[in-house]
């Protein structure tokens, strides 16, 4: 039991990120699929709207449960929120490029391209969150 506690303490942020990342990925894929496949919206528009929904969920879960961020002032909150949306905006651009290349150029399956896109974006989002957004202040 002691080893489990040690491992939990060491890898808690990663485990929690994977758990909540899984939830946000499901939200992203489901909302995208509904908009693109069932409502027949343009896949780029569906990508952006799914991104907005997902980023709101991701900010709350990452802040509270993954990285345990605690700011003490309103300015610190705004800085963290702005940073989060800025880096998520970078990965939105990545998503749009991947989707365009996969769907419009390679004529790949919408949902398959979205899954590939999510794998790449999840890794980038984790690194941005860990290194820049929710980094521990010494």
Short mmCIF file of C-alpha atoms in Angstrom, two decimals:
data_model
loop_
_atom_site.label_atom_id
_atom_site.label_comp_id
_atom_site.label_asym_id
_atom_site.label_seq_id
_atom_site.Cartn_x
_atom_site.Cartn_y
_atom_site.Cartn_z
CA UNK A 1 0.00 0.00 0.00
CA UNK A 2 2.88 2.34 0.75
CA UNK A 3 4.29 1.85 -2.77
CA UNK A 4 0.90 2.71 -4.27
CA UNK A 5 0.79 5.94 -2.27
CA UNK A 6 4.31 6.84 -3.41
CA UNK A 7 3.45 6.14 -7.04
CA UNK A 8 0.18 8.07 -6.71
CA UNK A 9 1.98 11.10 -5.30
CA UNK A 10 4.62 10.94 -8.02
CA UNK A 11 2.23 10.46 -10.96
CA UNK A 12 -1.01 12.00 -9.68
CA UNK A 13 -1.05 14.90 -12.16
CA UNK A 14 -0.40 12.57 -15.09
CA UNK A 15 -3.03 10.03 -13.99
CA UNK A 16 -5.61 12.76 -13.38
CA UNK A 17 -4.75 14.41 -16.69
CA UNK A 18 -5.31 11.11 -18.51
CA UNK A 19 -8.61 10.54 -16.69
CA UNK A 20 -10.03 14.01 -17.27
CA UNK A 21 -8.37 14.14 -20.68
CA UNK A 22 -10.35 11.03 -21.53
CA UNK A 23 -13.56 12.73 -20.45
CA UNK A 24 -12.83 15.89 -22.41
CA UNK A 25 -11.79 13.79 -25.43
CA UNK A 26 -15.13 11.99 -25.33
CA UNK A 27 -16.91 15.35 -25.09
CA UNK A 28 -14.84 16.66 -28.00
CA UNK A 29 -15.38 13.64 -30.24
CA UNK A 30 -19.09 13.33 -29.42
CA UNK A 31 -19.89 17.00 -29.94
CA UNK A 32 -17.83 17.05 -33.16
CA UNK A 33 -19.50 13.89 -34.47
CA UNK A 34 -23.00 15.19 -33.71
CA UNK A 35 -22.33 18.49 -35.47
CA UNK A 36 -20.40 17.10 -38.46
CA UNK A 37 -22.05 13.73 -39.07
CA UNK A 38 -25.60 14.17 -37.84
CA UNK A 39 -26.26 17.88 -38.32
CA UNK A 40 -24.01 17.99 -41.44
CA UNK A 41 -22.18 21.12 -40.38
CA UNK A 42 -18.86 21.97 -41.99
CA UNK A 43 -16.15 19.95 -40.24
CA UNK A 44 -14.03 23.07 -39.56
CA UNK A 45 -16.97 24.81 -37.84
CA UNK A 46 -17.73 21.63 -35.88
CA UNK A 47 -14.06 21.48 -34.84
CA UNK A 48 -14.11 25.05 -33.51
CA UNK A 49 -17.39 24.65 -31.60
CA UNK A 50 -16.29 21.28 -30.14
CA UNK A 51 -13.04 23.01 -29.14
CA UNK A 52 -14.90 25.78 -27.28
CA UNK A 53 -16.99 23.27 -25.34
CA UNK A 54 -13.98 21.11 -24.57
CA UNK A 55 -11.72 23.97 -23.49
CA UNK A 56 -14.27 25.18 -20.94
CA UNK A 57 -14.49 21.70 -19.42
CA UNK A 58 -10.73 21.20 -19.63
CA UNK A 59 -9.93 24.48 -17.86
CA UNK A 60 -12.09 23.60 -14.88
CA UNK A 61 -10.87 20.01 -14.57
CA UNK A 62 -7.20 20.85 -15.16
CA UNK A 63 -7.26 23.74 -12.76
CA UNK A 64 -8.99 22.00 -9.90
CA UNK A 65 -8.20 18.29 -10.11
CA UNK A 66 -5.17 17.83 -12.34
CA UNK A 67 -2.76 20.60 -11.44
CA UNK A 68 -4.44 21.89 -8.26
CA UNK A 69 -3.87 25.50 -9.23
CA UNK A 70 -4.66 28.03 -6.51
CA UNK A 71 -4.35 31.69 -7.33
CA UNK A 72 -4.60 34.37 -4.67
CA UNK A 73 -5.62 37.41 -6.70
CA UNK A 74 -7.97 38.27 -9.53
CA UNK A 75 -4.98 39.29 -11.64
CA UNK A 76 -3.41 35.84 -11.14
CA UNK A 77 -6.72 34.23 -12.18
CA UNK A 78 -6.89 36.34 -15.36
CA UNK A 79 -3.25 35.56 -16.18
CA UNK A 80 -3.84 31.82 -15.75
CA UNK A 81 -7.09 31.88 -17.74
CA UNK A 82 -5.54 33.93 -20.54
CA UNK A 83 -2.53 31.65 -20.67
CA UNK A 84 -4.77 28.57 -20.80
CA UNK A 85 -6.84 29.91 -23.68
CA UNK A 86 -3.75 31.19 -25.51
CA UNK A 87 -2.06 27.78 -25.52
CA UNK A 88 -5.33 26.00 -26.29
CA UNK A 89 -5.68 28.43 -29.18
CA UNK A 90 -2.33 27.22 -30.50
CA UNK A 91 -3.57 23.65 -30.38
CA UNK A 92 -6.84 24.71 -32.06
CA UNK A 93 -4.74 25.89 -34.99
CA UNK A 94 -2.98 22.51 -34.93
CA UNK A 95 -6.39 20.80 -34.96
CA UNK A 96 -7.64 22.84 -37.89
CA UNK A 97 -4.48 22.11 -39.91
CA UNK A 98 -4.60 18.38 -39.12
CA UNK A 99 -8.29 18.19 -39.97
CA UNK A 100 -7.86 20.16 -43.20
CA UNK A 101 -4.95 18.01 -44.31
CA UNK A 102 -6.63 14.75 -43.27
CA UNK A 103 -10.11 15.49 -44.63
CA UNK A 104 -9.70 17.95 -47.50
CA UNK A 105 -6.33 16.82 -48.86
CA UNK A 106 -6.21 13.09 -48.00
CA UNK A 107 -10.02 12.61 -48.04
CA UNK A 108 -9.83 10.68 -44.79
CA UNK A 109 -12.76 9.66 -42.62
CA UNK A 110 -13.96 12.58 -40.47
CA UNK A 111 -14.06 10.72 -37.17
CA UNK A 112 -10.77 8.89 -37.76
CA UNK A 113 -9.03 12.20 -38.56
CA UNK A 114 -10.58 13.72 -35.43
CA UNK A 115 -9.23 10.85 -33.31
CA UNK A 116 -5.73 11.25 -34.79
CA UNK A 117 -5.98 15.00 -34.23
CA UNK A 118 -6.99 14.44 -30.59
CA UNK A 119 -3.99 12.20 -29.85
CA UNK A 120 -1.57 14.87 -31.04
CA UNK A 121 -3.42 17.75 -29.39
CA UNK A 122 -3.79 15.98 -26.03
CA UNK A 123 -0.02 15.54 -25.81
CA UNK A 124 0.62 19.18 -26.72
CA UNK A 125 -2.03 20.41 -24.27
CA UNK A 126 -0.50 18.41 -21.43
CA UNK A 127 2.96 19.83 -22.07
CA UNK A 128 1.65 23.39 -22.33
CA UNK A 129 -0.38 22.97 -19.13
CA UNK A 130 2.44 21.40 -17.14
CA UNK A 131 5.25 23.67 -18.33
CA UNK A 132 3.54 27.02 -18.84
CA UNK A 133 0.00 27.37 -17.55
CA UNK A 134 -0.23 25.58 -14.21
CA UNK A 135 3.44 25.42 -13.35
CA UNK A 136 4.25 25.48 -9.67
CA UNK A 137 5.50 28.84 -8.49
CA UNK A 138 8.42 28.45 -6.07
#
